[in-house]
Short mmCIF file of N, CA and C in Angstrom, two decimals:
data_model
loop_
_atom_site.label_atom_id
_atom_site.label_comp_id
_atom_site.label_asym_id
_atom_site.label_seq_id
_atom_site.Cartn_x
_atom_site.Cartn_y
_atom_site.Cartn_z
N GLY A 1 235.36 355.60 242.74
CA GLY A 1 235.61 354.18 242.15
C GLY A 1 236.92 354.17 242.03
N LEU A 2 236.96 352.71 241.88
CA LEU A 2 238.32 352.26 241.50
C LEU A 2 238.28 351.43 240.46
N THR A 3 239.17 352.20 239.65
CA THR A 3 239.21 351.52 237.89
C THR A 3 240.30 350.50 237.81
N PHE A 4 239.81 349.74 237.14
CA PHE A 4 240.88 348.46 236.40
C PHE A 4 241.07 348.74 235.16
N PHE A 5 242.68 349.04 235.05
CA PHE A 5 242.88 349.22 233.84
C PHE A 5 244.08 347.92 233.05
N ASP A 6 243.55 347.73 231.75
CA ASP A 6 244.35 346.81 230.96
C ASP A 6 245.13 348.06 230.12
N GLY A 7 246.41 348.34 230.31
CA GLY A 7 247.14 349.20 229.58
C GLY A 7 246.11 350.78 229.81
N ASN A 8 245.65 351.20 228.90
CA ASN A 8 244.82 352.32 228.71
C ASN A 8 243.64 352.18 228.73
N THR A 9 242.96 350.82 228.57
CA THR A 9 241.55 350.59 228.66
C THR A 9 241.13 350.41 229.68
N ILE A 10 239.74 350.70 230.16
CA ILE A 10 239.31 350.54 231.34
C ILE A 10 238.47 349.33 231.18
N ILE A 11 238.90 347.95 232.04
CA ILE A 11 238.19 347.27 232.07
C ILE A 11 236.78 347.07 233.20
N GLU A 12 236.91 347.67 233.92
CA GLU A 12 235.83 347.83 235.18
C GLU A 12 236.19 348.76 236.35
N VAL A 13 235.14 349.24 236.63
CA VAL A 13 235.23 350.49 237.84
C VAL A 13 234.37 349.66 239.08
N PHE A 14 234.94 349.51 240.03
CA PHE A 14 234.47 348.97 241.27
C PHE A 14 234.04 350.07 242.38
N ASP A 15 232.70 350.17 242.59
CA ASP A 15 232.21 351.19 243.38
C ASP A 15 231.87 350.65 244.73
N GLY A 16 233.06 350.78 245.31
CA GLY A 16 233.15 350.11 246.95
C GLY A 16 233.39 351.42 247.77
N GLU A 17 233.54 351.12 249.37
CA GLU A 17 233.83 352.38 250.00
C GLU A 17 234.78 352.12 250.71
N LEU A 18 235.47 352.93 251.42
CA LEU A 18 236.57 352.80 252.19
C LEU A 18 236.48 351.88 253.16
N GLY A 19 237.57 350.98 253.15
CA GLY A 19 237.91 349.93 254.12
C GLY A 19 237.22 348.62 253.36
N ASP A 20 236.65 348.93 252.32
CA ASP A 20 235.88 347.79 251.89
C ASP A 20 236.80 346.76 251.31
N GLN A 21 236.97 345.21 250.96
CA GLN A 21 237.73 344.36 250.27
C GLN A 21 237.48 344.51 248.67
N ILE A 22 238.45 344.54 247.98
CA ILE A 22 238.41 344.75 246.85
C ILE A 22 237.89 343.74 246.04
N VAL A 23 236.94 343.74 245.25
CA VAL A 23 236.37 342.72 244.39
C VAL A 23 237.10 342.90 242.98
N PHE A 24 237.82 341.84 242.79
CA PHE A 24 238.57 341.81 241.34
C PHE A 24 237.65 341.21 240.03
N PRO A 25 237.84 341.85 239.45
CA PRO A 25 237.34 341.58 237.91
C PRO A 25 237.77 340.14 237.71
N GLU A 26 237.14 339.56 237.02
CA GLU A 26 237.50 338.05 236.00
C GLU A 26 238.84 338.56 235.47
N ALA A 27 239.74 337.91 235.49
CA ALA A 27 241.26 337.77 234.84
C ALA A 27 241.12 338.14 233.37
N PRO A 28 241.47 339.28 232.60
CA PRO A 28 241.33 339.64 231.39
C PRO A 28 242.33 338.66 230.81
N GLU A 29 241.68 338.37 229.28
CA GLU A 29 242.53 337.32 228.43
C GLU A 29 242.95 338.44 227.39
N LYS A 30 244.29 337.94 226.85
CA LYS A 30 244.94 338.64 225.54
C LYS A 30 245.58 337.71 224.91
N ALA A 31 245.45 337.73 223.76
CA ALA A 31 246.00 336.65 222.86
C ALA A 31 247.30 336.51 222.97
N GLY A 32 248.39 335.54 223.17
CA GLY A 32 249.82 335.51 223.04
C GLY A 32 250.20 335.73 224.85
N TYR A 33 249.36 336.02 225.78
CA TYR A 33 249.73 336.62 226.99
C TYR A 33 249.06 335.68 227.98
N THR A 34 249.81 335.54 229.28
CA THR A 34 249.13 335.10 230.39
C THR A 34 249.13 336.23 231.45
N PHE A 35 247.63 336.24 231.94
CA PHE A 35 247.72 337.43 232.84
C PHE A 35 248.27 336.92 234.19
N VAL A 36 249.36 337.74 234.68
CA VAL A 36 249.90 337.68 235.93
C VAL A 36 249.13 337.81 237.28
N GLY A 37 248.53 339.48 237.10
CA GLY A 37 247.88 339.69 238.49
C GLY A 37 247.77 341.18 238.34
N TRP A 38 247.09 341.91 239.34
CA TRP A 38 246.69 343.23 239.38
C TRP A 38 247.84 344.09 240.10
N PHE A 39 248.21 345.18 239.63
CA PHE A 39 249.11 345.85 240.37
C PHE A 39 248.62 347.53 240.81
N TYR A 40 249.14 348.05 241.81
CA TYR A 40 248.98 349.34 242.03
C TYR A 40 249.46 350.52 241.39
N ASP A 41 250.51 350.14 240.52
CA ASP A 41 251.22 351.02 239.62
C ASP A 41 251.24 350.94 238.28
N GLU A 42 251.24 351.56 237.48
CA GLU A 42 251.42 351.66 236.07
C GLU A 42 252.76 351.15 235.51
N GLU A 43 253.72 351.01 236.46
CA GLU A 43 254.99 350.54 236.02
C GLU A 43 255.11 348.83 236.32
N LEU A 44 253.95 348.52 237.16
CA LEU A 44 253.66 347.18 237.28
C LEU A 44 254.83 346.37 238.38
N THR A 45 255.15 346.99 239.22
CA THR A 45 256.00 346.47 240.24
C THR A 45 255.28 346.10 241.69
N GLN A 46 254.46 347.01 241.88
CA GLN A 46 253.85 346.80 243.29
C GLN A 46 252.50 345.99 243.22
N GLU A 47 252.39 344.44 243.33
CA GLU A 47 251.13 343.82 243.31
C GLU A 47 250.24 343.92 244.13
N VAL A 48 248.82 343.72 244.05
CA VAL A 48 248.01 344.13 244.67
C VAL A 48 247.48 343.02 245.15
N PRO A 49 247.51 342.49 246.81
CA PRO A 49 247.24 341.52 247.40
C PRO A 49 245.76 341.04 246.88
N ALA A 50 245.55 339.67 247.37
CA ALA A 50 244.22 339.28 247.30
C ALA A 50 243.19 340.15 248.30
N ASN A 51 243.78 340.03 249.36
CA ASN A 51 242.69 340.78 250.42
C ASN A 51 242.62 342.46 250.85
N ALA A 52 243.39 342.77 249.44
CA ALA A 52 243.55 344.53 249.57
C ALA A 52 242.01 345.09 249.94
N VAL A 53 242.04 346.36 250.43
CA VAL A 53 240.97 346.96 250.61
C VAL A 53 241.20 348.18 250.26
N ILE A 54 240.24 349.18 249.97
CA ILE A 54 240.08 350.50 249.40
C ILE A 54 240.57 351.34 250.50
N THR A 55 241.44 352.13 249.75
CA THR A 55 241.64 353.23 250.81
C THR A 55 241.54 354.53 250.00
N GLU A 56 241.80 355.70 250.58
CA GLU A 56 241.77 356.99 249.91
C GLU A 56 242.40 357.58 248.87
N ASP A 57 243.60 357.02 248.82
CA ASP A 57 244.43 357.44 247.88
C ASP A 57 244.52 356.36 246.65
N LEU A 58 243.58 355.02 246.86
CA LEU A 58 243.64 354.19 245.60
C LEU A 58 242.53 354.32 244.56
N HIS A 59 242.77 354.82 243.67
CA HIS A 59 241.85 354.94 242.31
C HIS A 59 241.98 354.24 241.53
N ALA A 60 243.18 353.30 241.01
CA ALA A 60 243.26 352.69 239.65
C ALA A 60 244.19 351.40 240.03
N ILE A 61 243.86 350.38 239.39
CA ILE A 61 244.81 349.07 239.35
C ILE A 61 244.73 348.74 237.97
N TYR A 62 246.02 348.02 237.81
CA TYR A 62 246.88 347.83 236.48
C TYR A 62 246.75 346.29 236.32
N ALA A 63 246.30 345.72 234.93
CA ALA A 63 246.38 344.23 234.74
C ALA A 63 248.24 343.89 234.43
N LYS A 64 248.75 343.02 234.74
CA LYS A 64 250.04 342.80 234.44
C LYS A 64 250.18 341.47 233.61
N TYR A 65 250.85 341.44 232.45
CA TYR A 65 250.64 340.26 231.74
C TYR A 65 252.09 339.72 231.52
N SER A 66 252.44 338.44 231.14
CA SER A 66 253.76 337.88 230.64
C SER A 66 253.31 337.56 229.31
N SER A 67 254.50 337.27 228.58
CA SER A 67 254.46 337.18 227.11
C SER A 67 254.26 335.73 226.98
N ASN A 68 253.75 335.13 226.17
CA ASN A 68 254.08 333.51 225.69
C ASN A 68 254.67 333.15 224.68
N GLU A 69 255.30 332.19 224.49
CA GLU A 69 255.93 332.01 222.96
C GLU A 69 254.88 331.34 221.90
N ARG A 70 255.09 332.38 220.93
CA ARG A 70 254.22 331.86 219.87
C ARG A 70 254.68 331.61 218.44
N PRO A 71 254.58 330.84 217.54
CA PRO A 71 254.82 330.40 216.03
C PRO A 71 254.75 331.74 215.29
N TYR A 72 255.59 331.90 214.52
CA TYR A 72 255.70 332.47 213.25
C TYR A 72 256.86 331.87 212.06
N LYS A 73 256.55 332.30 210.85
CA LYS A 73 257.16 331.75 209.61
C LYS A 73 257.78 332.68 209.51
N VAL A 74 259.18 331.95 208.40
CA VAL A 74 259.68 333.01 207.45
C VAL A 74 259.57 331.83 206.33
N GLU A 75 259.50 332.73 205.11
CA GLU A 75 258.98 332.09 203.90
C GLU A 75 260.00 332.76 202.97
N TYR A 76 260.58 331.71 201.82
CA TYR A 76 261.58 332.18 201.22
C TYR A 76 260.99 332.00 199.62
N TYR A 77 261.06 333.10 198.92
CA TYR A 77 260.39 333.21 197.72
C TYR A 77 261.57 332.97 196.33
N LEU A 78 261.46 332.37 195.41
CA LEU A 78 262.59 332.19 194.32
C LEU A 78 261.82 332.60 192.87
N GLN A 79 262.42 333.31 192.25
CA GLN A 79 261.66 333.90 190.90
C GLN A 79 261.86 332.57 190.09
N SER A 80 260.85 332.44 189.26
CA SER A 80 260.50 331.18 188.57
C SER A 80 260.85 331.77 186.96
N PHE A 81 260.84 331.24 185.69
CA PHE A 81 261.15 331.83 184.65
C PHE A 81 260.31 332.73 184.12
N GLY A 82 260.49 334.04 184.32
CA GLY A 82 259.62 335.05 183.99
C GLY A 82 259.57 335.95 185.07
N VAL A 83 258.35 336.72 185.68
CA VAL A 83 258.53 337.72 186.44
C VAL A 83 257.55 337.36 187.84
N SER A 84 257.26 336.13 187.94
CA SER A 84 256.30 335.56 189.04
C SER A 84 257.33 334.85 190.16
N TYR A 85 257.54 334.56 191.42
CA TYR A 85 258.18 334.15 192.61
C TYR A 85 257.34 332.74 193.05
N VAL A 86 257.91 331.72 193.59
CA VAL A 86 257.34 330.54 193.99
C VAL A 86 258.13 330.33 195.22
N LEU A 87 256.85 330.15 196.08
CA LEU A 87 257.31 329.79 197.47
C LEU A 87 258.44 328.56 197.40
N ASN A 88 259.39 328.62 198.20
CA ASN A 88 260.44 327.29 198.40
C ASN A 88 259.86 326.33 199.76
N VAL A 89 258.99 325.78 199.90
CA VAL A 89 258.28 325.21 200.61
C VAL A 89 259.46 324.72 201.72
N ASP A 90 260.38 323.70 200.88
CA ASP A 90 261.63 323.41 201.84
C ASP A 90 262.59 324.16 202.48
N ALA A 91 262.38 325.24 202.26
CA ALA A 91 263.15 326.43 203.21
C ALA A 91 262.55 327.18 204.09
N THR A 92 261.15 326.86 203.94
CA THR A 92 260.43 327.62 205.04
C THR A 92 260.81 327.27 206.55
N ILE A 93 260.95 328.51 207.36
CA ILE A 93 261.12 328.11 208.71
C ILE A 93 259.88 328.06 209.52
N ASN A 94 259.65 327.31 210.41
CA ASN A 94 258.61 327.38 211.64
C ASN A 94 259.32 328.01 212.63
N ALA A 95 259.46 329.29 213.20
CA ALA A 95 260.25 329.46 214.21
C ALA A 95 259.00 329.58 215.56
N LYS A 96 259.63 330.11 216.69
CA LYS A 96 258.80 330.59 217.85
C LYS A 96 259.50 331.66 218.31
N GLY A 97 258.81 332.41 218.76
CA GLY A 97 259.42 333.67 219.51
C GLY A 97 258.11 334.24 220.74
N ASN A 98 258.44 335.20 221.72
CA ASN A 98 257.70 335.49 222.64
C ASN A 98 257.04 336.88 222.02
N THR A 99 255.66 336.56 222.22
CA THR A 99 254.60 337.32 222.12
C THR A 99 255.21 339.25 221.88
N GLY A 100 255.39 339.58 220.92
CA GLY A 100 255.86 341.27 221.32
C GLY A 100 257.12 341.45 220.65
N ASP A 101 257.93 340.39 220.67
CA ASP A 101 259.37 340.27 220.53
C ASP A 101 259.81 340.65 218.95
N LEU A 102 260.77 341.50 218.70
CA LEU A 102 261.19 341.77 217.43
C LEU A 102 261.94 340.91 216.77
N VAL A 103 261.32 340.08 215.95
CA VAL A 103 262.26 338.89 215.05
C VAL A 103 262.65 339.47 213.46
N VAL A 104 263.96 338.76 213.07
CA VAL A 104 264.44 339.33 211.94
C VAL A 104 264.68 338.26 211.01
N ALA A 105 264.05 338.16 209.50
CA ALA A 105 264.68 336.82 208.97
C ALA A 105 265.74 336.89 208.51
N GLU A 106 266.49 335.68 208.50
CA GLU A 106 267.65 335.20 208.04
C GLU A 106 267.86 335.04 206.38
N ILE A 107 269.02 336.11 205.89
CA ILE A 107 269.13 335.96 204.38
C ILE A 107 269.87 335.01 203.96
N LYS A 108 269.35 334.00 203.31
CA LYS A 108 270.02 332.86 203.11
C LYS A 108 270.58 332.67 201.45
N SER A 109 271.53 331.72 201.08
CA SER A 109 272.00 331.69 199.86
C SER A 109 271.22 330.56 199.28
N PHE A 110 270.69 330.59 198.12
CA PHE A 110 270.29 329.62 197.22
C PHE A 110 271.10 329.81 195.85
N GLU A 111 271.33 328.32 195.51
CA GLU A 111 272.29 328.44 194.21
C GLU A 111 271.44 328.95 193.16
N GLY A 112 272.14 329.49 192.35
CA GLY A 112 271.31 330.08 191.08
C GLY A 112 270.49 331.47 191.36
N PHE A 113 270.43 331.72 192.81
CA PHE A 113 269.42 333.28 192.93
C PHE A 113 270.13 334.19 193.63
N THR A 114 269.83 335.40 193.68
CA THR A 114 270.59 336.47 194.52
C THR A 114 269.13 337.12 195.24
N TYR A 115 269.62 337.41 196.62
CA TYR A 115 268.76 338.00 197.40
C TYR A 115 268.39 339.37 196.68
N ASN A 116 267.01 339.74 196.58
CA ASN A 116 266.46 340.87 196.06
C ASN A 116 266.15 341.77 196.91
N ALA A 117 267.03 342.77 197.67
CA ALA A 117 266.92 343.53 198.58
C ALA A 117 265.74 344.65 198.34
N ASN A 118 265.33 345.03 196.77
CA ASN A 118 264.47 346.15 196.89
C ASN A 118 263.23 345.41 196.07
N HIS A 119 263.04 344.04 196.47
CA HIS A 119 261.38 343.57 196.01
C HIS A 119 260.55 343.98 197.15
N GLN A 120 259.35 344.66 196.26
CA GLN A 120 258.15 345.28 197.51
C GLN A 120 257.79 344.38 198.20
N SER A 121 257.67 343.06 198.38
CA SER A 121 256.94 342.22 199.13
C SER A 121 257.83 341.71 200.24
N ASN A 122 259.19 341.95 200.30
CA ASN A 122 259.90 341.58 201.51
C ASN A 122 259.39 342.12 202.81
N VAL A 123 259.31 340.98 203.41
CA VAL A 123 259.04 341.49 205.10
C VAL A 123 260.27 340.66 205.92
N LEU A 124 260.96 341.65 206.36
CA LEU A 124 262.33 341.07 206.86
C LEU A 124 262.32 341.08 208.20
N GLU A 125 261.40 341.62 208.52
CA GLU A 125 260.95 341.79 210.39
C GLU A 125 259.77 342.18 210.95
N GLY A 126 259.59 342.03 211.78
CA GLY A 126 258.17 341.98 212.55
C GLY A 126 258.15 341.51 214.14
N ASN A 127 256.98 342.02 214.72
CA ASN A 127 257.01 341.77 216.04
C ASN A 127 256.19 340.62 216.22
N VAL A 128 256.70 339.31 216.96
CA VAL A 128 255.58 338.22 217.09
C VAL A 128 254.15 338.78 217.43
N LEU A 129 253.44 338.32 216.87
CA LEU A 129 251.97 338.40 217.36
C LEU A 129 251.31 337.27 218.03
N GLY A 130 250.26 337.98 219.14
CA GLY A 130 249.66 336.73 220.07
C GLY A 130 248.97 335.64 219.26
N ASP A 131 248.73 336.03 218.23
CA ASP A 131 247.74 335.14 217.37
C ASP A 131 248.56 334.20 216.35
N GLY A 132 249.79 334.22 216.44
CA GLY A 132 250.91 333.28 215.72
C GLY A 132 251.05 333.59 214.32
N SER A 133 250.24 334.72 213.88
CA SER A 133 249.80 334.87 212.43
C SER A 133 251.24 335.81 211.48
N LEU A 134 252.10 336.09 212.24
CA LEU A 134 253.49 336.65 211.62
C LEU A 134 254.04 335.81 210.78
N VAL A 135 254.04 336.56 209.51
CA VAL A 135 255.03 335.79 208.22
C VAL A 135 256.01 336.75 207.86
N LEU A 136 257.36 336.36 207.65
CA LEU A 136 258.19 337.22 207.41
C LEU A 136 258.61 336.18 206.08
N LYS A 137 258.94 337.34 204.70
CA LYS A 137 258.80 336.66 203.56
C LYS A 137 260.10 337.62 203.00
N VAL A 138 261.14 336.77 202.07
CA VAL A 138 262.21 337.19 201.65
C VAL A 138 262.15 336.59 200.02
N TYR A 139 262.30 337.44 199.24
CA TYR A 139 262.54 337.36 197.73
C TYR A 139 264.14 337.19 197.28
N TYR A 140 263.96 336.16 196.15
CA TYR A 140 265.21 336.20 195.42
C TYR A 140 265.00 336.15 193.80
N THR A 141 265.79 336.72 193.52
CA THR A 141 266.08 336.89 191.88
C THR A 141 266.75 335.67 190.93
N ARG A 142 266.27 335.22 190.21
CA ARG A 142 267.16 334.28 189.45
C ARG A 142 268.19 334.54 188.85
N ASN A 143 269.42 334.36 188.86
CA ASN A 143 270.32 334.74 188.24
C ASN A 143 270.60 334.53 186.85
N SER A 144 271.11 335.59 186.22
CA SER A 144 271.19 335.41 184.59
C SER A 144 272.88 335.54 184.07
N TYR A 145 273.13 334.95 183.20
CA TYR A 145 274.37 335.27 182.71
C TYR A 145 274.15 335.15 181.08
N GLU A 146 275.46 335.92 181.03
CA GLU A 146 275.80 336.64 179.39
C GLU A 146 276.67 335.29 178.96
N VAL A 147 276.26 334.75 177.57
CA VAL A 147 277.71 333.70 177.43
C VAL A 147 277.94 334.22 175.83
N THR A 148 279.32 334.50 175.68
CA THR A 148 279.48 334.82 174.53
C THR A 148 280.38 333.61 174.02
N LEU A 149 279.99 333.34 172.58
CA LEU A 149 280.78 332.29 171.64
C LEU A 149 281.50 333.07 170.61
N THR A 150 282.52 332.87 170.36
CA THR A 150 283.61 333.36 169.57
C THR A 150 284.18 332.22 168.57
N GLU A 151 283.94 331.97 167.10
CA GLU A 151 284.38 331.51 166.25
C GLU A 151 285.13 332.28 165.34
N GLY A 152 286.50 332.16 165.31
CA GLY A 152 286.77 333.05 164.21
C GLY A 152 286.76 334.44 164.18
N LYS A 153 285.89 335.08 163.12
CA LYS A 153 285.68 336.53 163.27
C LYS A 153 284.16 336.58 163.86
N TYR A 154 283.40 335.53 163.98
CA TYR A 154 282.09 335.47 164.51
C TYR A 154 282.14 335.54 165.77
N THR A 155 281.02 336.48 166.16
CA THR A 155 281.04 336.43 167.55
C THR A 155 279.42 336.40 167.86
N GLN A 156 278.76 335.78 168.99
CA GLN A 156 277.79 335.53 169.26
C GLN A 156 277.15 335.70 170.71
N SER A 157 276.46 336.63 171.18
CA SER A 157 276.23 336.67 172.54
C SER A 157 274.83 335.88 172.89
N TYR A 158 274.60 335.08 174.23
CA TYR A 158 273.31 334.69 174.32
C TYR A 158 273.36 335.01 176.10
N GLN A 159 271.76 335.21 176.40
CA GLN A 159 271.32 335.52 177.82
C GLN A 159 270.95 334.24 178.35
N ALA A 160 271.56 333.81 179.27
CA ALA A 160 271.24 332.47 179.79
C ALA A 160 270.70 332.64 181.51
N VAL A 161 269.87 331.55 181.75
CA VAL A 161 269.40 331.44 183.37
C VAL A 161 269.54 330.01 183.74
#
């Protein structure tokens, strides 16, 4: 039989005889991609024509896709007064990239805040997903300052944010 593959997944097996015209399965669907056609080789360089027939050395045909542009988000979180962080809605970036492409969040500057490279919830890069669900997240810690007041021999220090 002639096996139709989508990557390593078998889509269908066609049981024809030598010389029979190939009956192609329905075009497979994959979120974030457009089906391009069927190919003789795993490298997807030799397209199978619509009128192709089964030959002795033909055992497998492979699906080829092109990636579509899909949305993703970059969210920026600023530390509130305390330990929690709040989404800065105005800074959120709604971007687009091709499915599978690696995208990286931009580290921005926010007055009164410092990028927190060690925050466990940072998601600084990822691959654009076919369903458009990728969300990158960048966290910023509120700056704090020590203020020291001196009058004569008296000194008092305060922590300020």
